[in-house]
C-alpha cells in the first residue's frame, strides 16, 4: 500500500459495529473491521479513532423516551466507552497496541483524555481511541471527531458510514443518483448535502481539515482511502 496520509482520524459510527443485528456489537463485524484497521496501522499510519455509541444506546432507547436530553447524552457517551473497549480488545487480538482515552473521567476503566499523551501514543504508532465524545451533552461524536482531529493535527478525517460516499440524491430512492468523487465545502453547503452535523462540518472547514466519506462495509475501502485513492467522497477547501 502506497501511503498518502501519515496521520488520520477515523470516525466510526456505533451502528457500523452492529452488522445485521438490531443493536449491540456483532462479533464477526468487529473482527472484519479491526483486520482492516490493523492492516493500515501496521503500514505505519498514525491512526486515531473516534467511535459512536448508537448501537449500544439503541438497545435502551425505548426506556429513554421522555428522558432529559443531557442525561440521555451522558448515557450515549458511556456507550461509546463500551465500544472503545471492545475495539481495543479486538485490535489487541490482531497484534495492534491501542489506547483508549475518555473525555469523561472513568479512571478505573480507561485513562482520561490528555492531549500530549495522545500525541505521544500516535508518534509511538499506537492506535488512539477517543471515547465519550467531547465530554459534553448536545455535541455529537461527529463534533468530537472534528475536534480531536484538529487537536491531533491529522491530515484528514475519514468518516466511515454504510454508504460509499456522498450522492447527488438518496441512492436508495433515486436510481439515477451519482456519487461525488470530490466536492468543496462551499459546494456541499450550497447543495445542502449532509456530510456531518453542522458544528463538526464548520470546524473542519475553518481548520481546512478535509473529510472523506466512505463505506466501512466495502472490503479494502479504508486502505484505499488512506492511500488517497478514489474511494468515497473527498470534501475539501
Coordinates of N, CA, C and O in Angstrom, one line a residue, residues 15-193:
X15 N -23.3 2.3 15.0 CA -24.1 1.4 14.1 C -23.3 0.5 13.2 O -23.8 -0.5 12.8
X16 N -22.1 1.0 12.9 CA -21.3 0.2 12.0 C -20.8 -1.1 12.6 O -20.5 -2.1 11.9
X17 N -20.9 -1.2 14.0 CA -20.5 -2.4 14.7 C -21.6 -3.4 14.8 O -21.4 -4.5 15.3
X18 N -22.8 -3.0 14.4 CA -24.0 -3.9 14.6 C -24.1 -5.0 13.6 O -24.7 -6.1 13.9
X19 N -23.5 -4.8 12.4 CA -23.7 -5.8 11.4 C -25.2 -5.9 11.0 O -25.8 -4.9 10.8
X20 N -25.7 -7.1 11.0 CA -27.1 -7.2 10.7 C -28.0 -7.3 12.0 O -29.2 -7.5 11.9
X21 N -27.3 -7.1 13.1 CA -28.1 -7.2 14.4 C -28.9 -5.9 14.6 O -28.6 -4.9 14.1
X22 N -29.9 -6.0 15.5 CA -30.7 -4.9 15.8 C -30.0 -3.8 16.7 O -30.3 -2.6 16.6
X23 N -29.1 -4.3 17.5 CA -28.3 -3.4 18.4 C -27.2 -4.3 19.0 O -27.1 -5.5 18.7
X24 N -26.3 -3.6 19.7 CA -25.1 -4.3 20.2 C -24.0 -4.4 19.3 O -23.9 -3.7 18.3
X25 N -23.0 -5.3 19.6 CA -21.8 -5.5 18.8 C -21.8 -6.9 18.1 O -21.9 -7.9 18.8
X26 N -21.8 -6.9 16.8 CA -21.7 -8.1 16.1 C -20.2 -8.6 16.0 O -19.4 -7.8 15.5
X27 N -19.9 -9.7 16.5 CA -18.6 -10.2 16.7 C -17.9 -10.3 15.3 O -16.7 -9.8 15.1
X28 N -18.5 -10.9 14.4 CA -17.9 -11.0 13.0 C -17.6 -9.7 12.4 O -16.6 -9.5 11.7
X29 N -18.5 -8.7 12.6 CA -18.3 -7.4 12.0 C -17.1 -6.7 12.6 O -16.3 -6.1 11.9
X30 N -17.0 -6.7 13.9 CA -15.9 -6.0 14.6 C -14.6 -6.7 14.2 O -13.5 -6.0 14.1
X31 N -14.6 -8.0 14.1 CA -13.3 -8.7 13.7 C -12.9 -8.2 12.3 O -11.7 -8.0 12.0
X32 N -13.9 -8.2 11.3 CA -13.6 -7.8 10.0 C -13.0 -6.3 10.0 O -12.1 -6.0 9.3
X33 N -13.7 -5.4 10.7 CA -13.2 -4.1 10.7 C -11.8 -3.9 11.3 O -11.0 -3.2 10.8
X34 N -11.6 -4.6 12.4 CA -10.3 -4.5 13.1 C -9.2 -5.1 12.2 O -8.0 -4.7 12.3
X35 N -9.5 -6.1 11.4 CA -8.5 -6.6 10.5 C -8.0 -5.5 9.5 O -6.8 -5.4 9.2
X36 N -9.0 -4.7 9.0 CA -8.6 -3.7 8.1 C -7.9 -2.5 8.8 O -6.9 -1.9 8.3
X37 N -8.4 -2.2 10.0 CA -7.7 -1.1 10.8 C -6.3 -1.6 11.1 O -5.3 -0.8 11.0
X38 N -6.1 -2.8 11.5 CA -4.8 -3.3 11.8 C -3.8 -3.3 10.6 O -2.7 -3.0 10.8
X39 N -4.3 -3.6 9.5 CA -3.5 -3.6 8.3 C -3.0 -2.2 8.0 O -1.8 -2.0 7.7
X40 N -3.9 -1.2 8.2 CA -3.4 0.2 8.0 C -2.4 0.6 9.0 O -1.4 1.2 8.7
X41 N -2.7 0.3 10.3 CA -1.8 0.7 11.4 C -0.4 0.0 11.2 O 0.6 0.7 11.5
X42 N -0.4 -1.2 10.7 CA 0.9 -1.9 10.6 C 1.7 -1.3 9.4 O 2.9 -1.7 9.3
X43 N 1.1 -0.5 8.6 CA 1.8 0.1 7.5 C 2.5 1.4 8.0 O 3.2 2.1 7.2
X44 N 2.3 1.7 9.3 CA 3.0 2.9 9.8 C 2.1 4.2 9.9 O 2.6 5.2 10.2
X45 N 0.8 4.0 9.5 CA -0.1 5.2 9.6 C -0.4 5.5 11.1 O -0.6 4.6 11.8
X46 N -0.3 6.8 11.4 CA -0.6 7.2 12.8 C -2.1 7.3 12.8 O -2.7 8.2 12.2
X47 N -2.8 6.5 13.6 CA -4.3 6.4 13.5 C -5.0 6.7 14.8 O -4.7 6.0 15.8
X48 N -5.9 7.7 14.7 CA -6.7 8.0 15.9 C -8.2 7.6 15.4 O -8.5 7.7 14.3
X49 N -9.0 7.2 16.4 CA -10.3 6.8 16.1 C -11.3 7.4 17.1 O -11.0 7.5 18.3
X50 N -12.4 8.0 16.6 CA -13.5 8.4 17.4 C -14.7 7.5 17.1 O -15.0 7.3 16.0
X51 N -15.3 6.9 18.2 CA -16.3 6.0 17.9 C -17.6 6.4 18.6 O -17.6 7.1 19.6
X52 N -18.7 6.1 17.9 CA -20.0 6.5 18.4 C -20.6 5.4 19.3 O -19.9 4.4 19.6
X53 N -21.8 5.6 19.8 CA -22.4 4.6 20.7 C -23.8 4.3 20.4 O -24.5 3.7 21.2
X54 N -24.3 4.6 19.2 CA -25.7 4.4 18.8 C -26.1 2.9 18.9 O -27.3 2.6 19.2
X55 N -25.2 2.0 18.6 CA -25.5 0.6 18.6 C -25.9 0.1 20.0 O -26.8 -0.7 20.2
X56 N -25.2 0.6 21.0 CA -25.4 0.2 22.4 C -26.7 0.9 22.9 O -27.6 0.4 23.5
X57 N -26.7 2.3 22.7 CA -27.8 3.1 23.2 C -29.2 2.6 22.5 O -30.2 2.7 23.2
X58 N -29.1 2.1 21.3 CA -30.3 1.7 20.6 C -31.1 0.6 21.4 O -32.3 0.6 21.5
X59 N -30.3 -0.2 22.1 CA -31.0 -1.3 22.9 C -31.7 -0.7 24.1 O -32.6 -1.4 24.6
X60 N -31.4 0.5 24.6 CA -32.1 1.0 25.8 C -32.9 2.2 25.4 O -33.5 2.9 26.3
X61 N -32.9 2.6 24.1 CA -33.6 3.8 23.7 C -35.1 3.8 24.1 O -35.6 4.9 24.5
X62 N -35.8 2.7 24.0 CA -37.3 2.8 24.4 C -37.5 3.3 25.8 O -38.4 4.0 26.1
X63 N -36.6 2.9 26.7 CA -36.7 3.3 28.1 C -36.2 4.7 28.3 O -36.4 5.3 29.4
X64 N -35.6 5.3 27.3 CA -35.1 6.6 27.4 C -36.0 7.7 26.9 O -35.8 8.9 27.0
X65 N -37.2 7.2 26.4 CA -38.1 8.2 25.8 C -38.6 9.1 27.0 O -39.0 8.7 28.0
X66 N -38.6 10.4 26.7 CA -39.1 11.4 27.6 C -38.0 11.8 28.6 O -38.2 12.6 29.5
X67 N -36.8 11.2 28.5 CA -35.7 11.5 29.4 C -35.1 12.8 29.1 O -35.1 13.3 27.9
X68 N -34.6 13.5 30.0 CA -33.9 14.7 29.9 C -32.7 14.6 28.8 O -32.0 13.6 28.9
X69 N -32.6 15.5 27.9 CA -31.6 15.3 26.8 C -30.2 15.2 27.3 O -29.4 14.4 26.8
X70 N -29.8 16.0 28.3 CA -28.5 15.9 28.8 C -28.2 14.5 29.4 O -27.1 13.9 29.2
X71 N -29.1 14.0 30.2 CA -29.0 12.7 30.8 C -28.8 11.6 29.7 O -28.0 10.7 29.8
X72 N -29.7 11.7 28.7 CA -29.6 10.7 27.6 C -28.2 10.8 26.9 O -27.7 9.8 26.5
X73 N -27.7 12.0 26.7 CA -26.4 12.2 26.0 C -25.3 11.6 26.8 O -24.4 11.0 26.3
X74 N -25.4 11.8 28.2 CA -24.3 11.2 29.0 C -24.4 9.6 28.9 O -23.4 9.0 28.9
X75 N -25.6 9.1 28.8 CA -25.7 7.6 28.6 C -25.1 7.2 27.3 O -24.4 6.2 27.2
X76 N -25.3 8.0 26.3 CA -24.7 7.7 25.0 C -23.2 7.8 25.1 O -22.5 7.0 24.4
X77 N -22.6 8.7 25.8 CA -21.2 8.8 26.0 C -20.6 7.5 26.6 O -19.6 7.0 26.2
X78 N -21.3 7.0 27.6 CA -20.9 5.8 28.3 C -20.9 4.6 27.3 O -20.1 3.7 27.4
X79 N -21.9 4.7 26.4 CA -22.0 3.6 25.4 C -20.8 3.7 24.5 O -20.2 2.6 24.1
X80 N -20.2 4.8 24.2 CA -19.0 4.9 23.3 C -17.8 4.3 24.0 O -16.9 3.8 23.4
X81 N -17.8 4.4 25.4 CA -16.7 3.8 26.1 C -16.7 2.3 26.0 O -15.7 1.7 25.8
X82 N -17.9 1.7 26.0 CA -18.1 0.3 25.9 C -17.6 -0.1 24.5 O -16.8 -1.1 24.4
X83 N -17.9 0.6 23.5 CA -17.5 0.3 22.1 C -16.0 0.5 22.0 O -15.3 -0.3 21.3
X84 N -15.4 1.5 22.6 CA -14.0 1.7 22.5 C -13.2 0.6 23.2 O -12.2 0.1 22.6
X85 N -13.7 0.1 24.3 CA -13.0 -1.1 25.0 C -13.1 -2.3 24.1 O -12.1 -3.1 24.0
X86 N -14.3 -2.5 23.5 CA -14.4 -3.7 22.6 C -13.5 -3.6 21.4 O -12.8 -4.6 21.0
X87 N -13.3 -2.4 20.8 CA -12.5 -2.2 19.7 C -11.0 -2.4 20.1 O -10.2 -3.0 19.4
X88 N -10.6 -1.9 21.3 CA -9.3 -2.0 21.8 C -8.9 -3.5 21.9 O -7.8 -3.9 21.5
X89 N -9.9 -4.3 22.5 CA -9.6 -5.7 22.7 C -9.5 -6.4 21.4 O -8.6 -7.3 21.2
X90 N -10.3 -6.1 20.4 CA -10.3 -6.7 19.1 C -9.0 -6.4 18.4 O -8.4 -7.3 17.7
X91 N -8.5 -5.2 18.5 CA -7.2 -4.8 17.9 C -6.0 -5.5 18.6 O -5.1 -5.9 17.9
X92 N -6.1 -5.7 19.9 CA -5.1 -6.5 20.6 C -5.0 -7.9 20.0 O -3.9 -8.4 19.9
X93 N -6.1 -8.5 19.7 CA -6.1 -9.8 19.1 C -5.5 -9.9 17.7 O -5.2 -10.9 17.2
X94 N -5.3 -8.7 17.1 CA -4.7 -8.6 15.8 C -3.3 -8.0 15.9 O -2.7 -7.6 14.9
X95 N -2.7 -8.0 17.1 CA -1.4 -7.6 17.3 C -1.1 -6.1 17.3 O 0.0 -5.7 17.0
X96 N -2.2 -5.3 17.5 CA -2.1 -3.9 17.4 C -2.3 -3.3 18.8 O -3.3 -3.6 19.5
X97 N -1.4 -2.5 19.3 CA -1.5 -1.8 20.6 C -2.4 -0.6 20.4 O -2.1 0.3 19.6
X98 N -3.4 -0.5 21.2 CA -4.3 0.6 21.2 C -4.5 1.1 22.6 O -4.5 0.4 23.6
X99 N -4.7 2.4 22.7 CA -5.0 3.1 24.0 C -6.3 3.8 23.9 O -6.6 4.5 22.9
X100 N -7.2 3.7 24.9 CA -8.4 4.4 25.0 C -8.3 5.6 25.9 O -7.8 5.5 27.0
X101 N -8.8 6.7 25.4 CA -8.8 7.9 26.2 C -10.2 8.4 26.2 O -10.9 8.5 25.2
X102 N -10.7 8.7 27.4 CA -12.1 9.2 27.6 C -12.2 10.6 28.0 O -11.5 11.1 28.8
X103 N -13.2 11.3 27.4 CA -13.5 12.7 27.7 C -14.2 12.8 29.1 O -14.3 13.9 29.7
X104 N -14.8 11.7 29.6 CA -15.3 11.6 30.9 C -14.3 10.8 31.8 O -13.7 9.9 31.3
X105 N -14.2 11.3 33.0 CA -13.2 10.6 33.9 C -13.8 9.3 34.4 O -14.7 9.3 35.3
X106 N -13.2 8.2 34.0 CA -13.6 6.8 34.5 C -12.3 6.1 34.7 O -11.9 5.2 34.0
X107 N -11.5 6.6 35.6 CA -10.1 6.2 35.8 C -9.9 4.7 36.0 O -8.9 4.2 35.6
X108 N -10.9 4.0 36.6 CA -10.8 2.6 36.9 C -10.9 1.8 35.6 O -10.5 0.6 35.6
X109 N -11.4 2.4 34.5 CA -11.7 1.7 33.3 C -10.7 2.1 32.2 O -10.1 1.3 31.5
X110 N -10.7 3.4 31.9 CA -9.8 4.0 30.9 C -9.2 5.3 31.4 O -9.6 5.9 32.3
X111 N -8.1 5.7 30.7 CA -7.4 6.9 31.1 C -8.1 8.1 30.6 O -8.8 8.0 29.6
X112 N -8.0 9.2 31.2 CA -8.7 10.5 30.7 C -8.0 11.0 29.5 O -6.8 10.7 29.2
X113 N -8.7 11.8 28.7 CA -8.1 12.4 27.6 C -7.1 13.5 28.0 O -7.4 14.4 28.7
X114 N -5.8 13.2 27.6 CA -4.7 14.2 27.8 C -4.0 14.3 26.5 O -3.4 13.4 25.9
X115 N -4.1 15.5 25.9 CA -3.6 15.8 24.5 C -2.1 15.4 24.3 O -1.8 14.6 23.4
X116 N -1.2 15.8 25.2 CA 0.2 15.5 24.9 C 0.4 14.0 25.0 O 1.2 13.4 24.2
X117 N -0.3 13.3 25.9 CA -0.1 11.8 25.9 C -0.6 11.1 24.7 O -0.1 10.2 24.1
X118 N -1.8 11.6 24.2 CA -2.4 11.1 23.0 C -1.4 11.3 21.8 O -1.2 10.4 21.0
X119 N -0.8 12.5 21.7 CA 0.1 12.8 20.6 C 1.3 11.8 20.7 O 1.8 11.3 19.7
X120 N 1.8 11.6 21.9 CA 2.9 10.7 22.1 C 2.6 9.3 21.7 O 3.4 8.6 21.0
X121 N 1.4 8.8 22.0 CA 0.9 7.5 21.6 C 1.0 7.4 20.1 O 1.4 6.4 19.5
X122 N 0.5 8.4 19.4 CA 0.4 8.4 17.9 C 1.9 8.3 17.4 O 2.1 7.6 16.4
X123 N 2.8 9.1 17.9 CA 4.1 9.1 17.5 C 4.8 7.7 17.7 O 5.7 7.3 17.0
X124 N 4.3 7.0 18.7 CA 4.8 5.6 19.0 C 4.1 4.6 18.2 O 4.3 3.4 18.4
X125 N 3.2 5.0 17.2 CA 2.5 4.2 16.3 C 1.4 3.3 17.0 O 1.0 2.3 16.6
X126 N 1.0 3.8 18.2 CA -0.1 3.2 18.8 C -1.4 3.8 18.3 O -1.5 5.0 18.0
X127 N -2.5 2.9 18.2 CA -3.8 3.5 17.8 C -4.4 4.1 19.0 O -4.4 3.5 20.1
X128 N -4.9 5.3 18.9 CA -5.6 6.0 20.0 C -7.1 6.1 19.7 O -7.5 6.6 18.7
X129 N -7.9 5.5 20.7 CA -9.3 5.5 20.5 C -9.9 6.5 21.5 O -9.7 6.4 22.7
X130 N -10.6 7.5 21.0 CA -11.2 8.6 21.8 C -12.6 8.2 22.1 O -13.4 8.0 21.1
X131 N -13.0 8.1 23.4 CA -14.3 7.7 23.8 C -15.0 8.9 24.5 O -14.4 9.9 24.9
X132 N -16.3 8.8 24.7 CA -17.2 9.7 25.4 C -17.3 11.1 24.7 O -17.5 12.1 25.3
X133 N -17.2 11.1 23.4 CA -17.4 12.3 22.6 C -16.5 13.4 23.0 O -15.3 13.3 23.3
X134 N -17.1 14.6 23.2 CA -16.4 15.8 23.7 C -16.5 15.8 25.2 O -15.8 16.7 25.8
X135 N -17.3 15.0 25.8 CA -17.5 15.0 27.2 C -18.6 16.0 27.6 O -18.9 16.2 28.8
X136 N -19.3 16.5 26.6 CA -20.4 17.4 26.9 C -21.7 17.0 26.2 O -21.6 16.5 25.0
X137 N -22.8 17.2 26.8 CA -24.1 16.9 26.1 C -24.3 17.9 25.0 O -23.7 18.9 25.0
X138 N -25.2 17.5 24.1 CA -25.6 18.3 23.0 C -24.6 18.4 21.9 O -24.8 19.1 20.9
X139 N -23.5 17.7 22.0 CA -22.5 17.6 20.9 C -22.4 16.2 20.5 O -22.2 15.3 21.3
X140 N -22.3 16.0 19.2 CA -22.3 14.7 18.6 C -20.9 14.1 18.5 O -19.9 14.9 18.7
X141 N -20.7 12.9 18.2 CA -19.4 12.3 18.1 C -18.8 12.8 16.7 O -17.6 12.7 16.6
X142 N -19.6 13.3 15.8 CA -19.0 14.0 14.6 C -18.2 15.2 15.1 O -17.1 15.4 14.6
X143 N -18.8 15.9 16.0 CA -18.1 17.1 16.5 C -16.8 16.7 17.3 O -15.8 17.3 17.1
X144 N -16.9 15.6 18.0 CA -15.7 15.1 18.7 C -14.6 14.7 17.7 O -13.4 14.9 17.9
X145 N -15.0 14.1 16.6 CA -14.1 13.7 15.6 C -13.4 14.9 15.0 O -12.1 14.9 14.8
X146 N -14.1 16.0 14.7 CA -13.6 17.2 14.1 C -12.6 17.8 15.1 O -11.5 18.3 14.8
X147 N -13.1 17.9 16.4 CA -12.3 18.5 17.5 C -11.0 17.7 17.7 O -9.9 18.3 17.7
X148 N -11.1 16.4 17.9 CA -9.9 15.6 18.1 C -8.9 15.6 16.9 O -7.7 15.6 17.1
X149 N -9.5 15.6 15.7 CA -8.7 15.7 14.5 C -7.9 16.9 14.5 O -6.7 16.9 14.1
X150 N -8.5 18.0 14.8 CA -7.8 19.3 14.8 C -6.7 19.3 15.9 O -5.6 19.8 15.7
X151 N -7.0 18.8 17.1 CA -6.1 18.8 18.2 C -4.9 17.9 17.9 O -3.8 18.1 18.3
X152 N -5.1 16.8 17.2 CA -4.1 15.8 16.9 C -3.3 16.2 15.7 O -2.3 15.6 15.4
X153 N -3.7 17.2 15.0 CA -3.0 17.6 13.8 C -3.1 16.6 12.6 O -2.1 16.4 11.9
X154 N -4.2 15.9 12.5 CA -4.3 14.9 11.5 C -4.4 15.6 10.1 O -4.8 16.8 10.0
X155 N -4.2 14.8 9.1 CA -4.2 15.3 7.7 C -5.6 15.2 7.1 O -6.0 16.0 6.2
X156 N -6.4 14.3 7.6 CA -7.8 14.1 7.1 C -8.6 13.4 8.1 O -8.1 12.6 8.9
X157 N -9.9 13.6 8.1 CA -10.9 12.9 8.8 C -11.6 11.9 7.9 O -12.2 12.3 6.9
X158 N -11.5 10.6 8.2 CA -12.2 9.6 7.4 C -13.5 9.2 8.1 O -13.5 8.6 9.2
X159 N -14.6 9.6 7.5 CA -15.9 9.3 8.1 C -16.4 8.0 7.5 O -16.9 7.9 6.4
X160 N -16.4 6.9 8.3 CA -16.9 5.6 7.9 C -18.4 5.5 8.1 O -18.9 5.6 9.2
X161 N -19.1 5.2 7.0 CA -20.5 5.1 7.1 C -21.0 3.8 6.4 O -20.1 3.0 6.0
X162 N -22.3 3.6 6.2 CA -22.8 2.5 5.5 C -23.0 2.8 4.0 O -23.3 1.9 3.2
X163 N -22.7 4.0 3.6 CA -22.9 4.5 2.2 C -21.5 4.8 1.7 O -20.7 5.4 2.4
X164 N -21.2 4.5 0.4 CA -19.9 4.6 -0.1 C -19.6 6.0 -0.7 O -19.0 6.2 -1.8
X165 N -20.0 7.1 0.0 CA -19.8 8.4 -0.4 C -21.0 9.3 -0.3 O -22.0 8.9 0.2
X166 N -20.9 10.5 -0.9 CA -21.9 11.5 -0.9 C -22.5 11.5 -2.3 O -21.8 11.6 -3.3
X167 N -23.8 11.4 -2.4 CA -24.5 11.3 -3.7 C -25.3 12.5 -4.0 O -25.7 13.3 -3.1
X168 N -25.7 12.7 -5.3 CA -26.5 13.8 -5.7 C -27.9 13.7 -5.1 O -28.6 14.7 -5.0
X169 N -28.3 12.5 -4.8 CA -29.6 12.2 -4.2 C -29.5 10.9 -3.4 O -28.5 10.3 -3.5
X170 N -30.6 10.6 -2.7 CA -30.6 9.3 -2.0 C -30.5 8.2 -2.9 O -31.5 7.9 -3.7
X171 N -29.4 7.4 -3.0 CA -29.3 6.3 -4.0 C -30.4 5.2 -3.7 O -30.6 4.4 -4.7
X172 N -30.9 5.1 -2.5 CA -31.9 4.1 -2.3 C -33.3 4.5 -2.9 O -34.1 3.6 -3.2
X173 N -33.5 5.8 -3.1 CA -34.7 6.3 -3.7 C -34.6 6.7 -5.1 O -35.6 6.6 -5.9
X174 N -33.4 7.1 -5.5 CA -33.2 7.6 -6.9 C -32.1 6.8 -7.6 O -30.9 6.9 -7.3
X175 N -32.5 5.9 -8.5 CA -31.5 5.0 -9.2 C -30.5 5.8 -10.1 O -29.5 5.3 -10.5
X176 N -30.9 7.0 -10.4 CA -30.0 7.9 -11.2 C -29.0 8.7 -10.4 O -28.3 9.5 -10.9
X177 N -29.1 8.6 -9.1 CA -28.2 9.3 -8.2 C -26.7 8.9 -8.5 O -26.4 7.7 -8.7
X178 N -25.8 9.9 -8.5 CA -24.4 9.6 -8.8 C -23.6 10.1 -7.6 O -23.9 11.0 -6.9
X179 N -22.5 9.4 -7.4 CA -21.6 9.7 -6.3 C -20.6 10.8 -6.7 O -20.0 10.9 -7.8
X180 N -20.4 11.8 -5.8 CA -19.4 12.8 -6.0 C -18.0 12.2 -5.6 O -17.9 11.6 -4.6
X181 N -17.1 12.3 -6.5 CA -15.7 11.9 -6.2 C -15.0 12.9 -5.3 O -14.4 12.5 -4.3
X182 N -15.2 14.2 -5.6 CA -14.7 15.3 -4.8 C -15.7 16.4 -4.8 O -16.4 16.6 -5.8
X183 N -15.7 17.1 -3.7 CA -16.6 18.3 -3.6 C -16.0 19.2 -2.6 O -15.4 18.8 -1.6
X184 N -16.2 20.5 -2.8 CA -15.6 21.5 -1.9 C -16.6 21.7 -0.7 O -17.8 21.4 -0.8
X185 N -16.1 22.3 0.4 CA -17.0 22.6 1.5 C -18.1 23.5 1.0 O -19.3 23.3 1.4
X186 N -17.8 24.5 0.3 CA -18.8 25.5 -0.2 C -19.8 24.9 -1.1 O -21.0 25.2 -0.9
X187 N -19.4 24.0 -1.9 CA -20.4 23.3 -2.8 C -21.3 22.4 -2.0 O -22.5 22.3 -2.2
X188 N -20.8 21.7 -1.0 CA -21.6 20.9 -0.1 C -22.6 21.7 0.6 O -23.8 21.3 0.8
X189 N -22.2 22.9 1.1 CA -23.2 23.8 1.8 C -24.2 24.3 0.8 O -25.4 24.2 1.2
X190 N -23.8 24.7 -0.3 CA -24.8 25.3 -1.3 C -25.8 24.2 -1.8 O -27.0 24.5 -2.1
X191 N -25.3 23.0 -1.9 CA -26.2 21.9 -2.3 C -27.0 21.2 -1.2 O -27.7 20.3 -1.3
X192 N -26.7 21.7 0.1 CA -27.3 21.2 1.3 C -27.1 19.7 1.4 O -28.1 19.0 1.7
X193 N -25.9 19.3 1.2 CA -25.6 17.9 1.4 C -25.2 17.6 2.8 O -24.5 18.4 3.5

